[in-house]
PDB file of C-alpha atoms in Angstrom:
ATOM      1  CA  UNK A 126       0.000   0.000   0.000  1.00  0.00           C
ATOM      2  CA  UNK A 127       1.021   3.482  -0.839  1.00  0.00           C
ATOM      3  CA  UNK A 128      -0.367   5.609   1.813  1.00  0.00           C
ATOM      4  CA  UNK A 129      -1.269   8.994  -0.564  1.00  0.00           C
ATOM      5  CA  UNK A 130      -3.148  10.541   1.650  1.00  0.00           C
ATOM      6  CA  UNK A 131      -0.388  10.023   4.398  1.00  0.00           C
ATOM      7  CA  UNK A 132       2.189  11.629   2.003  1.00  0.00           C
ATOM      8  CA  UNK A 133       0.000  14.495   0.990  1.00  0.00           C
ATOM      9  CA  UNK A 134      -0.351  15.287   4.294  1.00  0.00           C
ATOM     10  CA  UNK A 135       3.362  14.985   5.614  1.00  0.00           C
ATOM     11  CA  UNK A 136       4.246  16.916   2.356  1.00  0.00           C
ATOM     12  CA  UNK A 137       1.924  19.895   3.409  1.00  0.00           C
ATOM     13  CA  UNK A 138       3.189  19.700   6.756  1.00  0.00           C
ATOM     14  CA  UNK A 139       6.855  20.475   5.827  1.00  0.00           C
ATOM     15  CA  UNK A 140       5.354  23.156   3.611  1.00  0.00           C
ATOM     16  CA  UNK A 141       3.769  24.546   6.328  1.00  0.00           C
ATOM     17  CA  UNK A 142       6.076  24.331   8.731  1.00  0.00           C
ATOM     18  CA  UNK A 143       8.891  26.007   6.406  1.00  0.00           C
ATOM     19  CA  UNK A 144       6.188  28.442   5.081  1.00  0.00           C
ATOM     20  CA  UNK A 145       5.829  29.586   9.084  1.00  0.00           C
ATOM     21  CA  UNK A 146       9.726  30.016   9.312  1.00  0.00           C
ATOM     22  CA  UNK A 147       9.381  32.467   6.552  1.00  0.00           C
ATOM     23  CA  UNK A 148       6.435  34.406   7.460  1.00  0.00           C
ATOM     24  CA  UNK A 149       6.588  34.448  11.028  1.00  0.00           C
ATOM     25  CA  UNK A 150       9.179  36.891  10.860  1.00  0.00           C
ATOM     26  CA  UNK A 151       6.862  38.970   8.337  1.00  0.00           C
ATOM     27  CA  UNK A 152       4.029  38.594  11.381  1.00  0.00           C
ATOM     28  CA  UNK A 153       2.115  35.754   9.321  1.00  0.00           C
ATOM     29  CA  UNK A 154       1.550  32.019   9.781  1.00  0.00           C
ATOM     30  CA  UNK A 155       0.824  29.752   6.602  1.00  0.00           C
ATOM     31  CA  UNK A 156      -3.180  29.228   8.315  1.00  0.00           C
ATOM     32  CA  UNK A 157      -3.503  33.794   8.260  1.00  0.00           C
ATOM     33  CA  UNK A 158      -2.060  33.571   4.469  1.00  0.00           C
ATOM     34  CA  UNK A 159      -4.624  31.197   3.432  1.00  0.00           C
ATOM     35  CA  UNK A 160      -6.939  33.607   4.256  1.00  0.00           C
ATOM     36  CA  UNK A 161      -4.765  36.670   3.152  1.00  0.00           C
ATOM     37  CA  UNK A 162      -4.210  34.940   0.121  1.00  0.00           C
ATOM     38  CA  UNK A 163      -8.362  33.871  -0.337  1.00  0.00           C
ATOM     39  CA  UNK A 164      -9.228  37.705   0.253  1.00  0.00           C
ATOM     40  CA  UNK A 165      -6.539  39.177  -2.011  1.00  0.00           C
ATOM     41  CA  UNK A 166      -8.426  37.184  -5.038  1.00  0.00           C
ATOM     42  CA  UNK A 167     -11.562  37.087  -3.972  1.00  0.00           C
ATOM     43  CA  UNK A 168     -12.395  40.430  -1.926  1.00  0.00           C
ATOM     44  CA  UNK A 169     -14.810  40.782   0.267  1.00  0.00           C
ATOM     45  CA  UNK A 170     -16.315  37.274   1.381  1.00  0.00           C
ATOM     46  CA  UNK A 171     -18.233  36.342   4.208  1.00  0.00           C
ATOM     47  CA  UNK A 172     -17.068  34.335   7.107  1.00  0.00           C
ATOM     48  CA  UNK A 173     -18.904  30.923   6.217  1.00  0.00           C
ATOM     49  CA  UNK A 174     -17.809  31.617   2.141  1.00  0.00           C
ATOM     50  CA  UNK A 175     -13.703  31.078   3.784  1.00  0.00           C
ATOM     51  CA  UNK A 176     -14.635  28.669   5.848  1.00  0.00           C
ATOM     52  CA  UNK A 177     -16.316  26.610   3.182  1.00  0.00           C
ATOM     53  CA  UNK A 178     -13.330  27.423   0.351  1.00  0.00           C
ATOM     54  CA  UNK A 179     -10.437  26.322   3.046  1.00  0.00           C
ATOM     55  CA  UNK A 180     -12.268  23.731   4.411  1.00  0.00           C
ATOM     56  CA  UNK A 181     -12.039  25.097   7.834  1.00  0.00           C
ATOM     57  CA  UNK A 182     -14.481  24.606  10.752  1.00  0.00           C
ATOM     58  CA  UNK A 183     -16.014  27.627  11.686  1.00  0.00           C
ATOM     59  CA  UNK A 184     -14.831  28.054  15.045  1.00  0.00           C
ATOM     60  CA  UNK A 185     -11.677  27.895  14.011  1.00  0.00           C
ATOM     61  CA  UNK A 186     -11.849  30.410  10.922  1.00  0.00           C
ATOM     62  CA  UNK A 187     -13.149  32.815  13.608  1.00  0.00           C
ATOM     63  CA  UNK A 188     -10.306  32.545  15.954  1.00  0.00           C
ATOM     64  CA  UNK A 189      -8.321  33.516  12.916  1.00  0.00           C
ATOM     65  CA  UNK A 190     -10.135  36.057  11.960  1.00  0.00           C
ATOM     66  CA  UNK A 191      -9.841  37.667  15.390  1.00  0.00           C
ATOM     67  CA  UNK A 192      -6.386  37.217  15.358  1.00  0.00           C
ATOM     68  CA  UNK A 193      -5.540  38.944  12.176  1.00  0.00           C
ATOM     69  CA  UNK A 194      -8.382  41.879  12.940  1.00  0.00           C
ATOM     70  CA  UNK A 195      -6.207  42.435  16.257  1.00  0.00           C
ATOM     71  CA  UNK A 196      -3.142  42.705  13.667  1.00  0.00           C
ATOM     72  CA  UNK A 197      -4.511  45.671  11.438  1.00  0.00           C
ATOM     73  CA  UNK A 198      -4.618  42.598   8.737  1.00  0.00           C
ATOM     74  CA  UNK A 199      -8.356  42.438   8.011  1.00  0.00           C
ATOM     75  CA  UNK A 200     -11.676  44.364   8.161  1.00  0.00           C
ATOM     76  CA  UNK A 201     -14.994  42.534   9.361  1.00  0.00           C
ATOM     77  CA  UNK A 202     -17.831  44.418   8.483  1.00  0.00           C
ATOM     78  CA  UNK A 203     -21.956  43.635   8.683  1.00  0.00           C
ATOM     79  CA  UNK A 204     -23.741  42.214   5.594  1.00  0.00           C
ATOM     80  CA  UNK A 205     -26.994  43.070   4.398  1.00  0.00           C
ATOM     81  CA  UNK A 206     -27.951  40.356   6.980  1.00  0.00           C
ATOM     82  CA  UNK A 207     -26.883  41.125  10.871  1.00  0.00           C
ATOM     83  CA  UNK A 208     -25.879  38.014  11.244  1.00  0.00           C
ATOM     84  CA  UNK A 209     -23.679  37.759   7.738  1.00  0.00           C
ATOM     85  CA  UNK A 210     -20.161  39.511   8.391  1.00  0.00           C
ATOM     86  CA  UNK A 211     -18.331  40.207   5.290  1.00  0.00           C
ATOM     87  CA  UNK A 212     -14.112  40.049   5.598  1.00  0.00           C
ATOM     88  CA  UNK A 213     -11.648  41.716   3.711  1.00  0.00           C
ATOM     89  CA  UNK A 214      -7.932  42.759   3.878  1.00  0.00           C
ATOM     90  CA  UNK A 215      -7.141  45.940   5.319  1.00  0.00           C
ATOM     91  CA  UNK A 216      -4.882  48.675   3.359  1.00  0.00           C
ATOM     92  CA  UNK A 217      -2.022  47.678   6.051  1.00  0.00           C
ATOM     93  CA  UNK A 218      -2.832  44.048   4.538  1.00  0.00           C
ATOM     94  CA  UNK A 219      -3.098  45.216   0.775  1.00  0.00           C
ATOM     95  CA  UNK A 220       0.081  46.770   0.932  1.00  0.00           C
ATOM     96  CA  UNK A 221       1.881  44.232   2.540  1.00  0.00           C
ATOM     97  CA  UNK A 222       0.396  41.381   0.355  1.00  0.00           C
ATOM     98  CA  UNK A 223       3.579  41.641  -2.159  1.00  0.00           C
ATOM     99  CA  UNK A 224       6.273  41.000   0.463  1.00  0.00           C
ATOM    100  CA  UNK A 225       4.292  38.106   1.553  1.00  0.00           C
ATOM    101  CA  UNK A 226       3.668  37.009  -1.878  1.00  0.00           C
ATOM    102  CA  UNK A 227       6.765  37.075  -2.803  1.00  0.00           C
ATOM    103  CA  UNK A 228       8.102  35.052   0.221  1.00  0.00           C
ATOM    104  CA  UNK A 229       5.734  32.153  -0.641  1.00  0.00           C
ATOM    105  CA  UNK A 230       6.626  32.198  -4.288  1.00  0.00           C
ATOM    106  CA  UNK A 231       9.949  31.771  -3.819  1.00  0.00           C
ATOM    107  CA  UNK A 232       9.454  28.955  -1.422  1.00  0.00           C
ATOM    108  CA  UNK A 233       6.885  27.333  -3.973  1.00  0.00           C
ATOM    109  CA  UNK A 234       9.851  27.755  -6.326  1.00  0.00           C
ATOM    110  CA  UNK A 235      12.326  25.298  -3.891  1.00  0.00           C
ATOM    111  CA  UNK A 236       9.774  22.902  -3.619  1.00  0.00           C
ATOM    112  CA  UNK A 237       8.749  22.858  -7.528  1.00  0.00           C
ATOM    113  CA  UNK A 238      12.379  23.070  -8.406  1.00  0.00           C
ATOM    114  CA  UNK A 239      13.317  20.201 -10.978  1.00  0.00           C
ATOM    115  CA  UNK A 240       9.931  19.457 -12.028  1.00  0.00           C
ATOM    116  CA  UNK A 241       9.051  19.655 -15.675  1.00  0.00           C
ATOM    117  CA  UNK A 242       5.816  21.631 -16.847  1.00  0.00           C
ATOM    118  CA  UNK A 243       4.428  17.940 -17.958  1.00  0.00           C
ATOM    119  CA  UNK A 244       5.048  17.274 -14.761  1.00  0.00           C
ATOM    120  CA  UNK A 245       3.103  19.978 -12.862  1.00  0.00           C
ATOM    121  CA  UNK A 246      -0.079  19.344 -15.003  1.00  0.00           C
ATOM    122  CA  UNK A 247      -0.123  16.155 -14.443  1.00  0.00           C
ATOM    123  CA  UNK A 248       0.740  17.124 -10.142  1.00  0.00           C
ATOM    124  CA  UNK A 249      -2.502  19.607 -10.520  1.00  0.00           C
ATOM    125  CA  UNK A 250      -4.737  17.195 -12.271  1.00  0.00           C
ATOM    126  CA  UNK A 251      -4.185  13.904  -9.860  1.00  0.00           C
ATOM    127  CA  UNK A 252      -4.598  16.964  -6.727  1.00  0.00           C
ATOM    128  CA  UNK A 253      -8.276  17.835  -8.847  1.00  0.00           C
ATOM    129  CA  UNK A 254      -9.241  14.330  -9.014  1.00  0.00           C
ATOM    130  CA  UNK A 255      -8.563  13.675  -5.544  1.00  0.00           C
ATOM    131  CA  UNK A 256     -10.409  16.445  -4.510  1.00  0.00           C
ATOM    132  CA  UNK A 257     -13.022  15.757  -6.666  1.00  0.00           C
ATOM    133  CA  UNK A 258     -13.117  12.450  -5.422  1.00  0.00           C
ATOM    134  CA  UNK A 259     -12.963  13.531  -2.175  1.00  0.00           C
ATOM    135  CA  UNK A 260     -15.881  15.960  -2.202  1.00  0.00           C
ATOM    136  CA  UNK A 261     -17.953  13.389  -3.421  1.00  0.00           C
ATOM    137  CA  UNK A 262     -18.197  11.798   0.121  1.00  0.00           C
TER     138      UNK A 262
END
């Protein structure tokens, strides 16, 4: 047996991990530039709409949220519904983005380094499948 889903998670891990030794220093963890990196694409979204797209439980997302909010990073505000609250980055956050962007790009770089572009489609479509796959359950 090959144990995929036990690579693909050790191989996110180390990601992580390194990603964290690279943005901590920046005042970011790899779990806040998920969500930087969500909002920077996407604007404004609710708080259920990144909790649904990371595929993070909501408690969590909101202890997050709180965090970066405390940082300057993000700006909750109310949606037409009281109970909706829309997120988006802050102008601290906006003009920040490119350092941090540019510090997970060049990390992405070491850990694509030596693969092929034949190689990277076929890496994203097995990762859509799977998910696919997945999401189906």
């Amino acid at each position: 047996m090959h144990h995929y889903g036990h690579k693909i998670s050790q191989t996110a891990r180390v990601f992580s991990k390194t990603l964290n030794g690279i943005m901590s220093p920046m005042g970011l963890y790899s779990s806040q530039w998920g969500i930087i990196l969500c909002l920077h694409y996407r604007s404004a979204l609710t708080q259920v709409q990144l909790s649904n797209y990371l595929n993070v439980e909501a408690p969590t997302i909101t202890r997050t949220l709180t965090r970066l909010e405390e940082m300057g990073w993000i700006i909750r505000s109310e949606g037409d519904d009281k109970r909706e609250r829309y997120v988006s980055l802050s102008p601290q956050a906006i003009e920040r983005f490119p350092e941090w962007l540019q510090a997970a790009s060049e990390l992405e770089a070491v850990a694509l380094r030596d693969l092929d572009e034949e190689e990277l489609a076929t890496f994203n479509r097995v990762l859509k499948k799977m998910n696919d796959n997945l999401s189906s359950v």
